Each structure stands twice: as C-alpha cells, then as structure tokens.
Amino acid sequence: MEHMQGNNKRKTNRKLPSYFNDALIVSLVTIIISSILFYFTFYFDEVPQILKRGMQPATFPKGLLIIIISLTSFIYLFSLKNPWKEQEDLPKPFYYTFITLIFFVIIAKTLDFFLGLSVFSFIVSYLWGERRKLLLFFVAAAFPLLVFLFFETILNLRFPSGILTDLYYR
Amino acid sequence: MENFIYMLAPLLSIELFLVLFFGTLVGLLLGVLPGLGPTTGGALILPFTIVMDPLSAIILLTSIYCAGTYGGAITAILINTPGTPAAAATCLDGYPLAQKGEAGRALGIATIASAFGGIFSVVILVFFAPLLAEVAYQFGQPEYFALAIFGLTMLSSIGEGAPIKNLIAAAFGILISTVGKDFMTSVDRFTFGVNILTEGIGFIPVVVGLFAISEMLVQSTLLNQAFNRVTLDALKLPTLNDVKLTWKTILRSSGIGSFIGVLPAEGGTVASLIGYSEAKRWSKNPQEFGKGSIEGIAGAEAANNAATGGAMVPTLALGIPGSATTAVILTGLIVHGVRPGPSLFREQPDFLYGIFGAMLFSNIIFFILGFFGAKIFARVTLIPNKLLWPMVFVLSVCGTYSLNQSDADVWIMLAFGVIGFFMRRFGFSLVPVIIGLILGELVEGTLRQSLVIFDGNWLLFFTRPIVVTFLILSIAALLFPFLKRAKNSMTKK
C-alpha cells in the first residue's frame, strides 16, 4: 500500500505496548461489530418447522459471523509473529474530503440533492488545489447540470425534490 | 455455422457496431485513467444501459472490459502507474523500456500481446463455455453449493493479498447478501427496523462505493504525488526480432491468462503476475527483467487480456463470476432479465454468440485504436485529479440513485466507500467482497435447498462425487498458501 503513504510519519506513542497496533485495532473493531451482529441474529424471527427450508433464517448468518470472528482472531495471532506494515498518518486532504462528504449528505438530505453535488464538487476541487474559476464553475455547476439533464431527459428519471430541483420541475 | 453468424451480429448491425466502438473507446479511456478501470467504469455505466436492449447493454459492458484491461498498459508504460491493477506487472519492464527512449516499442509490444491474448481467450471462451455449460447440466443444488465454495476458497488463496484477509472479505460479502428479507422465508434479517433495508443491499451501490468512492478517498491522500511522464513520439511496430523473441511468451501467457481467468480469482491481476513470472522463468535473458525486457511486457499483457475471455467462461456458463468486472457484467445480465447459466446456451445462442463476437471485435478495435491513438489516449492522463474525481463522484451518485431511484442506495454507496477505503488501507482486498456478495444468495440458497433434499443430513453431501471433488479442491486451495509458505521457509533454512 505504498500509494497510501504520505509524507507524515506516524508519531509512535512510546507509552503504548507493542501489541497495541493496527492489527489489534482492526481485529477488535471487526470482532466487536461481528459480535453485535451475532447478538442481533438471536432476535430474527423463527419459522415453524413445517416452513423451515433446510435451516432457520438465523443459522446461516450466525455461521458466517462465527467464521469472521474466528478468522479475525487468527489474523491478530499471526500478526504477533509477522507484524503488519505500519501505516502512516492520513494527510489533511483526506479529512477535508471526508468532512465534505458528510456535508454533501446533510445538504442533499435537507436542501437539495444537486446543490449537495455542486457544493461537494466545488469544495473538493478547490481543496485539492484547483483555482481556475472557469474550471471550478464547470466542475461545480455545468457538469452536474449536464448529468441532471441527461438522466432527466434521456433516462426519464425523477430526482428527489429540493430547492433547485423543484425550480426545474415547476 | 449458425453460431458463427451470430458472432458477426455486432458487425452486421450499425447500432451494435456503434455500441461496440463506443464501449471500446470508453474502456480505453477508463483503463488509461489511474484509479478508474473496467470494474468501476462498468458499474458507473451500468445504469445508463437501462434504456438499451440487453444485447447492446452487455456488448457495451464487455467491450469496456476488454479495452479497459489493455488501456491500463498505456499508463503503466508512460507514467509508471498502472491504469488498472491488472497492468501492475507491465510497469516492471514497460516503464524502464520507455525511459530508455523506447516507449513506442514498449506500447507496440503491449498492444500486440494484449490483442493476441484477448483474441486467444475468446477462442477458448467459444469452445470451452458450451462444454462447461453441458457439464453444468449434471449439477444439482449440492454441486452448485460446493462449486461456489470452491470459487470463494480459490479467490482467497490465489487472489491478491493475504489469504485469511481475503476469506474474511469474502465472508463479509456473503454477510451483506443476507441483509433484508430472507428469500426463502421472508423473515427480516439485519434490517434493524429500517424499511429501506428490507429490500436488501444492492450490488451497484456496494461496487461503486467500494471501488469509486474509496478510490476518491485514496486519491485524496496522494495529492502531493508527482508522476514522471515519459514522452511518446509514435507507436512502433515490433521488429521481426521482437516477434521472434516474444511469440512463445505471448502464447504461453495467453494460455496461463485464459486458465487463471476461468478460476474465480482476481482475473487479470493474478494472471498478469503469473504470466510475468513465467515469462521470466522461461526466458533466455532473465537478467533483463525489470530493466526493460519486452518479454516481460508481453508476458504480463498477454496474460491479463487473456483473462478477460477466461473470466467470462464461468460467468456465462455457471453464473459464477471469474473477476470483479465479470461480476458487474453478471449484474448487467440480471438487470436486463437474462439469467446466466447452462440454459442460456440452449435458449439464447444468438445473444450469447453476439457477446462472444463483440469481445472478439473489441480486441481488434482496441488493437487499431491503440496503434493509431495511443498518443491521444496518453494525454487523458493529464486530466488533473482535482477535476476528475469530483466528476466521478457526481456520476457515482447519480448512477447509483438512478437504478432504483432511491437515495438510500446513495447513502449505502457512501458508507461502503468509507469501509472500502479502510479495508484497502489495512490490506483487505475488495474483490472477494464483491464476489462474496454476488455469490451469497447462491451459497445460502443451494446450501439450504441441499439440506432439504438431504432431509437435514449433512453427511449426504459426501455421497456425491462432484461435491466431494470440489470440497477436496477447496481444502487444497485453503492449504496451498500455508504449504507454500512452509516450503519457502524450509528452503531458506
């Protein structure tokens, strides 16, 4: 994963023991989530014996989750012998992009789907270094509009209503 | 003879030929752009095919697949960054040769090897897929279950990355397929009372999220990366000496690629790595590898393009995808109401051989386009990421929304984008998730139906020879990486 590496070297916390590494965090997160899902499988409805097709609906997911938990434990144990390559810290643009993604969801959900797309495209393009106004306009306004018109006219799709979309639909 | 005429369908209809040409062109562009590729591109294009007839739609997707796999070589040779993962091995010798001022020769041999590998694999597809379909007529539910398990274990053991991580990823993919109403009893599973989840999680939101959105997040971590571009004057036809030097490698790699493609592994990526290492093993000049060997380029490129036809064999004959891109094509078939499997060969030979023909002609078209247009396609890599990825995001969101006109699909896609990013960061391959998701219903359905047939007696699985064979092969596939590692450590000692 060389391409994932930036220039930021990870600041290793010397107070943490050596086993507290990426492998442990990934394994713990996977096992915790899988365990929660496993717990939920006990709340799946059961079908009467006569309708049961081979097994109860919960049996297959339970089996899968047991496999995931077991294999995850294995990868952690193996990592003690063969540690994972240490990942470097994520650079700032990743966080900016991630936060903009959340902005998109909020705007698309509350104001307008295409406004969300335009805002996302503008901010990401700008934060990634684009400063030319014409190209910013193209990415943030012209391109989403072209895509909207294509889907609307050629594919006959109706997008969720919002402050901008409603102007077109009216 | 009748089937041969069906294969000519893309040439006999102007509409189909235009679709084929457009698909090849788009595939080349997608292959050239690092981060995009036939899988992501196919998933993004799929919603646009809704208005097309099934044959046109699948011709579009398959031509993107064929040309996209080749397109990756252009970027690999000129900027040392594989346009697609399948072109990773091409960088090893393509870029050093280009640095020596022989970019045209490197691209020339890559174009010839790719086209030959692709055409070779279509021939394999034409002859082998109907045979496999005939065999598949013998399969019942238990056999299909064992076959799907074999596919998943093969994917985990010979796919890219750590085998255990691949297995976890595959199990995760199958788990996603269990979300929603149980297809046999209509009991809700993992819906948490959320209505939109009762329909289950669609394939396209997951694939677009895992590939396109996670790649956008990866690109956000690479903004400071600089590419060293090699100038390309003109594509050169390889000399007679080059052909003499590489024809055996091209032929061998075409065979390897077609075989690897048939296995549900990571298609072209694994094929090109094996094709490259075999080219090195058999070469009279192995010391040249890594320094600009044309045998290295030919070995990798013939193999990855040969895997395209190979991967279509199980996709069409069994309904089991041989790679992530064929999983997208499989979804395309289902979306257009075509059920892949052995019956397709008897019921719709015109449709099937039309696809075979499209793949054949797509290889010929990209060969011509590659020769005359490589210089232009190379310029596509100049599109800055700061413009490209916001546009890919817009297409991803609209494409995902359009399939079911559901904004929930968009949120699911974004969630899988983030999951995919972290999976890649920690060395989990995404392809097993996709294959697991698409095989999930088959695995669970055939297991449960088998248990109904066997009256709940698991031991009866072992009374069926085909099942036993597949299960033994699955165990062998699981043990293979560990035995290989043990052998390597013993050799070191």
XYZ file of C-alpha atoms in Angstrom:
663
model
C 0.000 0.000 0.000
C 2.823 2.344 -0.876
C 0.387 4.650 -2.605
C -1.424 5.204 0.662
C 1.638 6.688 2.271
C 2.040 10.392 2.592
C 4.916 12.350 3.999
C 3.574 12.334 7.518
C 5.467 9.886 9.649
C 3.422 8.325 12.406
C 4.272 9.669 15.773
C 4.653 6.476 17.757
C 3.347 6.641 21.270
C 6.071 5.082 23.370
C 3.730 4.573 26.308
C 1.640 2.054 24.358
C 2.748 -1.577 24.428
C 3.917 -3.159 21.163
C 0.826 -5.329 20.776
C -1.354 -2.196 20.573
C -1.044 -1.811 16.837
C -3.137 -1.634 13.643
C -3.743 -5.400 13.672
C -5.197 -5.209 17.179
C -7.401 -2.226 16.386
C -8.699 -3.755 13.134
C -9.279 -7.126 14.807
C -11.033 -5.570 17.805
C -13.314 -3.409 15.653
C -14.189 -6.393 13.416
C -14.820 -8.721 16.355
C -16.903 -6.166 18.261
C -19.083 -5.360 15.240
C -19.435 -9.053 14.373
C -20.365 -9.877 17.971
C -23.047 -7.180 17.994
C -24.440 -8.542 14.718
C -24.258 -12.059 16.149
C -26.288 -10.876 19.137
C -28.936 -9.470 16.788
C -29.292 -12.816 14.996
C -30.938 -14.163 18.161
C -33.770 -11.737 17.532
C -34.522 -12.936 13.997
C -37.960 -14.494 13.683
C -38.028 -18.263 13.577
C -40.274 -20.095 11.169
C -42.380 -23.093 12.157
C -40.764 -26.453 11.496
C -43.068 -27.116 8.540
C -41.941 -23.937 6.735
C -38.272 -24.304 7.628
C -36.281 -24.732 4.391
C -33.194 -26.641 5.482
C -32.326 -24.303 8.313
C -33.672 -21.358 10.269
C -33.093 -17.883 8.754
C -30.623 -17.012 11.509
C -28.418 -20.078 11.157
C -26.519 -19.056 8.027
C -25.612 -15.512 9.189
C -24.619 -16.953 12.568
C -22.251 -19.374 10.864
C -20.764 -16.571 8.766
C -20.208 -14.365 11.800
C -18.518 -17.201 13.678
C -16.215 -17.684 10.665
C -15.431 -13.938 10.553
C -14.719 -13.766 14.295
C -12.515 -16.889 14.186
C -10.538 -15.749 11.143
C -10.094 -12.276 12.617
C -8.664 -13.820 15.784
C -6.265 -15.771 13.574
C -5.044 -12.700 11.709
C -4.336 -10.981 15.019
C -2.417 -14.012 16.306
C -0.456 -14.220 13.043
C 0.300 -10.507 13.264
C 2.138 -11.098 16.536
C 4.659 -13.199 14.602
C 4.531 -11.231 11.343
C 3.571 -7.646 12.247
C 1.606 -5.625 9.689
C 3.360 -2.882 7.847
C 2.858 0.267 9.895
C 0.556 2.765 8.205
C 1.455 6.421 8.144
C -0.933 9.103 9.334
C -3.617 10.164 6.909
C -2.904 13.565 5.343
C -5.152 16.584 5.870
C -6.814 16.452 2.409
C -8.283 13.076 3.352
C -10.038 14.591 6.362
C -11.193 17.597 4.316
C -12.639 15.271 1.690
C -14.269 13.089 4.314
C -15.868 16.076 6.057
C -17.083 17.402 2.689
C -18.665 14.014 2.098
C -20.635 14.465 5.324
C -21.597 17.990 4.179
C -22.891 16.503 0.953
C -25.119 14.088 2.858
C -26.509 16.891 5.046
C -27.159 19.271 2.138
C -28.585 16.559 -0.129
C -30.890 15.359 2.630
C -32.089 18.772 3.848
C -31.791 21.260 0.970
C -31.251 19.742 -2.445
C -29.606 16.698 -3.987
C -27.919 18.620 -6.805
C -26.970 21.516 -4.596
C -25.181 18.931 -2.460
C -23.361 17.597 -5.510
C -22.353 21.094 -6.627
C -21.123 22.093 -3.187
C -19.184 18.836 -2.833
C -17.587 19.182 -6.282
C -16.653 22.809 -5.682
C -15.143 22.281 -2.233
C -13.219 19.122 -3.135
C -11.895 20.585 -6.366
C -10.866 23.768 -4.548
C -9.297 21.978 -1.598
C -7.399 19.680 -3.933
C -5.813 22.742 -5.491
C -7.979 23.970 -8.360
C -8.079 27.772 -8.506
C -9.161 28.463 -12.106
C -12.649 29.956 -11.877
C -13.883 28.630 -15.214
C -12.906 25.054 -14.372
C -14.384 25.365 -10.894
C -17.621 26.551 -12.499
C -17.538 23.637 -14.924
C -16.966 21.037 -12.201
C -19.380 22.519 -9.676
C -22.217 23.741 -11.892
C -22.033 22.802 -15.562
C -21.134 19.141 -15.168
C -23.767 18.305 -12.504
C -26.342 20.179 -14.619
C -25.408 18.189 -17.735
C -25.663 14.941 -15.789
C -29.012 16.014 -14.323
C -30.397 16.853 -17.759
C -29.113 13.595 -19.206
C -30.742 11.486 -16.504
C -33.895 13.567 -16.557
C -34.466 13.686 -20.308
C -32.830 10.530 -21.712
C -33.358 8.127 -18.818
C -36.611 9.767 -17.647
C -35.582 9.737 -14.020
C -37.013 11.949 -11.356
C -34.605 13.149 -8.719
C -35.621 13.913 -5.113
C -37.232 17.298 -4.720
C -35.255 20.206 -3.295
C -34.850 23.941 -3.661
C -33.029 23.717 -7.027
C -34.651 20.602 -8.436
C -38.135 21.980 -7.762
C -37.332 25.056 -9.876
C -36.866 22.717 -12.842
C -39.862 20.529 -12.096
C -42.188 23.531 -11.744
C -22.114 -22.252 -38.710
C -25.240 -20.634 -37.328
C -23.312 -19.655 -34.196
C -20.582 -18.125 -36.328
C -23.161 -15.880 -37.991
C -24.458 -14.859 -34.554
C -20.898 -13.837 -33.691
C -20.932 -11.433 -36.616
C -24.009 -9.655 -35.229
C -22.026 -6.677 -33.879
C -20.651 -6.109 -37.377
C -23.923 -6.609 -39.236
C -25.887 -4.025 -37.279
C -24.805 -0.386 -37.350
C -26.363 0.197 -33.959
C -24.491 -2.697 -32.336
C -21.241 -1.739 -34.043
C -21.541 1.820 -32.733
C -22.162 0.490 -29.228
C -19.146 -1.802 -29.580
C -16.921 1.002 -30.860
C -18.122 3.410 -28.178
C -17.621 0.790 -25.462
C -14.089 0.065 -26.661
C -13.272 3.768 -26.739
C -14.713 4.378 -23.263
C -12.958 1.245 -21.985
C -9.618 2.530 -23.261
C -10.165 5.900 -21.583
C -11.202 4.257 -18.314
C -8.206 1.934 -18.453
C -5.808 4.801 -19.054
C -7.058 6.818 -16.069
C -5.380 5.543 -12.895
C -7.920 4.569 -10.249
C -10.719 4.090 -12.722
C -10.858 0.876 -14.670
C -13.256 -1.599 -16.219
C -14.813 -2.578 -12.861
C -15.557 0.928 -11.621
C -16.294 2.124 -15.137
C -18.647 -0.772 -15.831
C -20.507 -0.133 -12.580
C -20.820 3.574 -13.406
C -22.013 2.877 -16.959
C -24.475 0.117 -15.977
C -27.332 2.489 -15.004
C -27.022 4.189 -18.417
C -27.702 0.858 -20.138
C -31.218 0.617 -18.711
C -32.619 2.252 -21.839
C -30.762 -0.179 -24.116
C -31.752 -3.647 -25.283
C -29.989 -6.498 -23.420
C -27.531 -7.369 -26.204
C -26.418 -3.765 -26.709
C -26.042 -3.295 -22.948
C -23.873 -6.380 -22.493
C -21.831 -5.596 -25.617
C -21.139 -2.173 -24.108
C -20.029 -3.676 -20.796
C -17.881 -6.438 -22.325
C -16.146 -4.073 -24.740
C -15.351 -1.777 -21.800
C -13.942 -4.842 -20.022
C -11.695 -5.893 -22.938
C -10.408 -2.431 -23.848
C -10.127 -1.249 -20.232
C -7.826 -4.128 -19.400
C -5.495 -3.113 -22.249
C -5.765 0.634 -21.530
C -4.018 0.182 -18.185
C -0.801 -0.677 -20.034
C -0.532 2.789 -21.602
C -0.352 4.480 -18.193
C 1.871 1.719 -16.800
C 4.420 2.266 -19.560
C 4.315 6.063 -19.750
C 3.948 7.170 -16.122
C 4.880 4.023 -14.182
C 1.410 3.889 -12.610
C -0.851 1.041 -13.664
C -4.109 2.366 -15.077
C -5.719 -0.825 -13.791
C -4.433 -3.285 -11.157
C -4.023 -5.851 -13.950
C -1.323 -3.685 -15.515
C 0.836 -3.595 -12.368
C 3.265 -6.177 -13.759
C 3.555 -4.185 -17.004
C 5.163 -1.301 -15.074
C 8.109 -3.510 -14.127
C 9.540 -3.540 -17.647
C 7.329 -1.132 -19.563
C 8.477 1.990 -17.752
C 12.223 1.139 -17.775
C 11.993 0.489 -21.530
C 10.150 3.782 -22.004
C 12.864 5.567 -20.008
C 15.396 4.248 -22.496
C 13.548 6.209 -25.186
C 11.636 3.181 -26.479
C 8.134 3.987 -25.231
C 6.718 3.394 -28.712
C 8.264 -0.071 -28.885
C 7.034 -0.912 -25.369
C 3.494 0.161 -26.242
C 3.695 -1.635 -29.581
C 4.552 -4.970 -27.988
C 1.964 -4.383 -25.232
C -0.717 -3.716 -27.869
C 0.131 -6.816 -29.889
C 0.379 -9.058 -26.809
C -2.892 -7.689 -25.372
C -4.812 -8.135 -28.613
C -3.437 -11.630 -29.171
C -4.162 -12.647 -25.568
C -7.679 -11.255 -25.819
C -8.452 -12.987 -29.121
C -6.925 -16.259 -27.887
C -9.158 -16.155 -24.816
C -12.284 -15.502 -26.913
C -11.485 -18.663 -28.893
C -11.177 -20.531 -25.570
C -14.475 -18.962 -24.484
C -16.273 -20.010 -27.668
C -15.156 -23.622 -27.364
C -14.945 -24.087 -23.610
C -18.007 -22.244 -22.284
C -20.548 -24.501 -24.093
C -18.662 -27.585 -22.837
C -18.730 -26.284 -19.278
C -22.420 -25.495 -19.680
C -23.040 -29.106 -20.770
C -21.209 -30.350 -17.671
C -23.191 -27.918 -15.526
C -26.407 -29.661 -16.602
C -25.309 -32.507 -14.337
C -25.165 -30.134 -11.364
C -27.816 -30.124 -8.697
C -28.101 -27.838 -5.678
C -25.345 -29.585 -3.655
C -22.934 -29.390 -6.609
C -23.599 -25.684 -7.085
C -23.021 -25.121 -3.371
C -19.678 -26.965 -3.498
C -18.717 -25.098 -6.673
C -19.450 -21.717 -5.079
C -17.398 -22.689 -2.017
C -14.571 -23.784 -4.313
C -14.757 -20.444 -6.118
C -14.571 -18.483 -2.893
C -11.663 -20.502 -1.492
C -9.741 -20.190 -4.773
C -10.353 -16.475 -4.730
C -8.970 -16.285 -1.210
C -5.922 -18.417 -1.776
C -4.627 -17.238 -5.141
C -6.110 -13.755 -5.132
C -4.101 -10.699 -4.253
C -3.278 -10.153 -0.592
C -3.277 -12.333 2.496
C -5.461 -15.456 2.173
C -7.109 -15.107 5.601
C -7.937 -11.453 4.952
C -9.401 -12.490 1.589
C -11.540 -15.115 3.319
C -12.796 -12.541 5.825
C -13.586 -10.178 2.946
C -15.467 -12.932 1.098
C -17.439 -13.836 4.262
C -18.224 -10.132 4.690
C -19.532 -10.023 1.111
C -21.776 -13.034 1.750
C -22.944 -11.456 5.007
C -24.013 -8.313 3.116
C -26.125 -10.526 0.867
C -28.067 -11.758 3.914
C -29.338 -8.258 4.750
C -33.055 -7.837 4.049
C -35.884 -10.305 3.746
C -34.751 -13.911 3.755
C -35.563 -15.043 0.217
C -36.911 -18.406 1.404
C -38.965 -17.474 4.452
C -39.405 -13.668 4.148
C -38.027 -13.192 7.658
C -36.229 -9.838 8.123
C -32.507 -10.107 8.785
C -30.212 -7.250 9.861
C -32.841 -4.673 8.910
C -32.942 -3.098 12.404
C -36.457 -1.915 11.705
C -35.284 0.248 8.805
C -37.689 -0.137 5.889
C -35.194 0.531 3.119
C -33.061 -2.384 4.274
C -35.832 -4.948 3.832
C -35.140 -4.983 0.089
C -31.532 -5.870 0.832
C -28.325 -4.137 -0.185
C -27.920 -3.803 -3.936
C -24.822 -4.786 -5.833
C -24.243 -1.489 -7.639
C -24.177 0.764 -4.515
C -21.660 -1.609 -2.951
C -19.430 -1.914 -6.014
C -19.468 1.821 -6.798
C -18.805 2.623 -3.136
C -16.026 0.094 -2.722
C -14.262 0.977 -5.959
C -15.079 4.561 -6.994
C -15.650 6.329 -3.669
C -12.866 4.503 -1.825
C -10.535 5.341 -4.730
C -11.526 9.013 -4.452
C -10.577 8.901 -0.765
C -7.303 7.152 -1.665
C -6.611 9.873 -4.242
C -7.125 12.498 -1.527
C -4.099 11.014 0.236
C -1.946 11.241 -2.899
C -2.266 14.907 -3.822
C 1.437 15.559 -3.425
C 2.469 12.621 -5.567
C 4.323 13.593 -8.728
C 4.350 11.496 -11.886
C 7.375 11.270 -14.144
C 5.895 11.207 -17.601
C 7.836 9.705 -20.462
C 7.232 11.331 -23.832
C 5.728 9.203 -26.548
C 6.640 10.090 -30.113
C 4.891 7.328 -32.028
C 3.878 3.759 -31.549
C 6.268 1.392 -33.274
C 5.540 -1.961 -34.751
C 7.771 -4.516 -33.092
C 10.573 -5.719 -35.333
C 10.792 -9.280 -36.624
C 13.414 -9.894 -33.969
C 10.999 -8.690 -31.246
C 8.328 -11.042 -32.551
C 10.793 -13.949 -32.621
C 11.788 -13.148 -29.083
C 8.274 -12.875 -27.674
C 5.913 -15.165 -29.598
C 6.426 -18.116 -27.276
C 5.932 -15.858 -24.237
C 2.748 -14.389 -25.710
C 1.376 -17.844 -26.476
C 2.275 -19.209 -23.032
C 0.873 -16.183 -21.223
C -2.312 -16.334 -23.289
C -2.807 -19.918 -22.103
C -1.978 -19.013 -18.495
C -4.261 -15.974 -18.582
C -7.187 -17.912 -20.036
C -6.796 -20.635 -17.391
C -6.429 -18.201 -14.478
C -9.370 -16.221 -15.830
C -11.630 -19.266 -15.651
C -10.848 -19.626 -11.940
C -12.760 -17.234 -9.721
C -9.645 -15.289 -8.768
C -8.883 -11.671 -9.437
C -8.861 -12.248 -13.161
C -6.272 -10.174 -14.933
C -4.314 -9.035 -11.878
C -3.234 -12.504 -10.823
C -2.917 -13.685 -14.434
C -0.506 -10.889 -15.331
C 1.695 -11.551 -12.286
C 1.879 -15.275 -13.081
C 2.317 -14.564 -16.809
C 5.186 -12.206 -15.968
C 6.949 -14.582 -13.586
C 6.583 -17.492 -16.030
C 7.968 -15.314 -18.826
C 10.979 -14.623 -16.616
C 11.368 -18.282 -15.677
C 11.406 -19.444 -19.299
C 13.400 -16.548 -20.697
C 16.925 -16.915 -22.020
C 17.636 -13.445 -20.636
C 16.037 -13.356 -17.173
C 18.614 -10.781 -16.056
C 16.928 -8.280 -18.430
C 13.653 -8.434 -16.479
C 12.985 -5.275 -14.521
C 15.292 -3.322 -16.812
C 13.041 -3.054 -19.858
C 12.553 -6.579 -21.165
C 9.978 -6.811 -23.960
C 9.340 -10.422 -22.911
C 8.247 -9.084 -19.510
C 5.800 -6.648 -21.106
C 4.475 -9.304 -23.490
C 4.108 -11.887 -20.711
C 2.117 -9.585 -18.438
C -0.063 -8.029 -21.140
C -0.968 -11.222 -22.994
C -1.949 -12.827 -19.674
C -4.127 -10.028 -18.335
C -6.079 -9.671 -21.568
C -6.396 -13.433 -21.952
C -8.034 -13.489 -18.526
C -10.962 -11.461 -19.895
C -12.297 -14.297 -22.045
C -11.405 -16.864 -19.408
C -13.326 -14.997 -16.719
C -16.412 -14.907 -18.941
C -16.499 -18.728 -19.133
C -17.831 -19.397 -15.589
C -19.813 -16.146 -15.661
C -21.897 -17.195 -18.638
C -21.860 -20.978 -18.232
C -22.426 -21.185 -14.474
C -23.480 -17.726 -13.357
C -20.359 -17.562 -11.189
C -18.173 -14.523 -11.942
C -14.487 -15.049 -12.639
C -13.496 -11.497 -11.644
C -14.868 -8.245 -10.210
C -15.624 -6.853 -13.679
C -17.450 -10.003 -14.746
C -19.464 -9.646 -11.525
C -20.589 -6.251 -12.861
C -21.381 -7.850 -16.241
C -23.316 -10.590 -14.432
C -25.326 -7.897 -12.664
C -25.914 -6.271 -16.046
C -27.283 -9.562 -17.370
C -29.619 -9.927 -14.385
C -30.756 -6.282 -14.579
C -31.672 -6.890 -18.226
C -33.599 -10.038 -17.390
C -31.064 -12.528 -18.739
C -30.350 -15.444 -16.415
C -26.804 -16.720 -16.957
C -26.212 -20.448 -16.685
C -26.290 -23.569 -18.812
C -29.811 -22.957 -20.132
C -28.661 -19.694 -21.721
C -26.649 -21.735 -24.224
C -29.708 -23.622 -25.433
C -32.287 -20.873 -25.158
C -30.433 -17.800 -26.416
C -27.429 -18.819 -28.550
C -27.828 -15.679 -30.682
C -27.443 -13.486 -27.608
C -24.502 -15.456 -26.277
C -22.550 -15.669 -29.513
C -23.260 -11.985 -30.089
C -21.346 -11.319 -26.857
C -18.511 -13.612 -27.954
C -18.334 -11.769 -31.268
C -18.346 -8.395 -29.510
C -15.399 -9.461 -27.357
C -13.512 -10.660 -30.412
C -14.087 -7.454 -32.365
C -13.423 -5.286 -29.332
C -9.918 -6.773 -29.192
C -9.419 -5.955 -32.864
C -10.781 -2.413 -32.435
C -8.586 -1.615 -29.433
C -5.619 -3.003 -31.353
C -6.280 -0.457 -34.118
C -7.165 2.368 -31.719
C -4.118 1.543 -29.614
C -1.810 1.827 -32.578
C -3.235 4.998 -34.016
C -4.484 6.692 -30.888
C -2.142 5.741 -28.035
C -0.610 9.188 -28.123
C -4.034 10.807 -27.723
C -5.135 8.366 -25.009
C -1.887 9.036 -23.161
C -2.947 12.684 -22.927
C -6.016 11.651 -20.939
C -3.692 11.042 -18.003
C -3.122 14.827 -17.988
C -6.654 15.384 -16.635
C -5.940 16.550 -13.094
C -7.408 14.580 -10.213
C -8.834 17.787 -8.753
C -11.245 17.893 -11.718
C -11.626 14.219 -12.495
C -12.681 12.864 -9.098
C -15.418 15.411 -8.323
C -16.909 14.478 -11.714
C -16.583 10.762 -10.940
C -18.373 11.482 -7.654
C -21.281 13.162 -9.469
C -21.577 10.201 -11.851
C -21.308 7.715 -8.972
C -24.080 9.398 -7.001
C -26.432 9.865 -9.967
C -25.726 6.398 -11.380
C -26.345 4.710 -8.061
C -29.515 6.713 -7.458
C -30.895 6.024 -10.905
C -31.128 2.234 -10.697
C -33.900 2.181 -8.082
C -34.485 5.942 -7.747
C -33.571 5.510 -4.123
C -31.470 7.967 -2.146
C -30.888 5.171 0.386
C -28.722 3.487 -2.247
C -26.585 6.637 -2.341
C -26.044 6.589 1.430
C -25.200 2.883 1.262
C -22.714 3.619 -1.521
C -21.014 6.334 0.540
C -20.845 4.066 3.589
C -19.205 1.343 1.512
C -16.787 3.919 0.101
C -15.519 4.610 3.603
C -15.475 0.894 4.507
C -13.585 0.157 1.266
C -11.018 2.842 1.996
C -10.189 1.394 5.390
C -10.218 -2.165 4.051
C -7.630 -1.197 1.436
C -5.595 0.707 3.995
C -5.286 -2.380 6.142
C -4.586 -4.795 3.302
C -8.011 -6.343 2.683
C -8.765 -6.924 -0.975
C -12.115 -5.602 -2.197
C -12.686 -8.164 -4.933
C -13.651 -11.011 -2.529
C -16.340 -8.740 -1.048
C -17.867 -8.235 -4.492
C -17.690 -11.916 -5.423
C -18.977 -12.906 -1.975
C -21.899 -10.513 -2.330
C -22.874 -11.823 -5.745
C -22.429 -15.467 -4.735
C -24.041 -15.022 -1.318
C -27.567 -15.903 -2.368
C -26.297 -18.859 -4.402
C -24.243 -20.191 -1.469
C -27.038 -19.870 1.066
C -29.821 -20.921 -1.291
C -28.077 -24.037 -2.546
C -26.967 -24.998 0.970
C -30.486 -24.741 2.342
C -32.078 -26.485 -0.624
C -29.460 -29.237 -0.401
C -30.340 -29.736 3.254
C -33.998 -30.004 2.278
C -33.064 -32.655 -0.315
C -30.880 -34.465 2.250
C -33.523 -34.140 4.967
C -31.076 -32.218 7.117
C -28.356 -34.867 6.935
C -25.067 -33.037 6.227
C -23.189 -36.287 5.658
C -25.106 -36.909 2.440
C -23.046 -34.148 0.816
C -20.178 -36.636 0.813
C -22.099 -39.222 -1.167
C -21.935 -37.097 -4.317
C -18.671 -37.399 -6.257
C -18.714 -33.892 -7.797
C -19.356 -32.337 -4.377
C -16.529 -34.346 -2.816
C -14.174 -33.322 -5.644
C -14.973 -29.631 -5.206
C -14.659 -29.835 -1.430
C -11.261 -31.561 -1.687
C -10.153 -28.888 -4.148
C -11.442 -26.216 -1.742
C -9.406 -27.675 1.132
C -6.374 -27.866 -1.161
C -6.929 -24.221 -2.148
C -7.127 -23.224 1.519
C -3.978 -25.138 2.441
C -1.991 -24.065 -0.628
C -0.727 -20.688 0.710
C 0.316 -22.237 4.030
C 2.119 -25.148 2.360
C 3.825 -22.704 0.018
C 4.933 -20.556 2.950
C 6.190 -23.626 4.860
C 8.106 -24.780 1.780
C 9.668 -21.334 1.354
C 10.761 -21.148 4.984
C 12.239 -24.674 4.764
C 14.139 -23.696 1.611
C 15.512 -20.610 3.389
C 16.773 -22.755 6.260
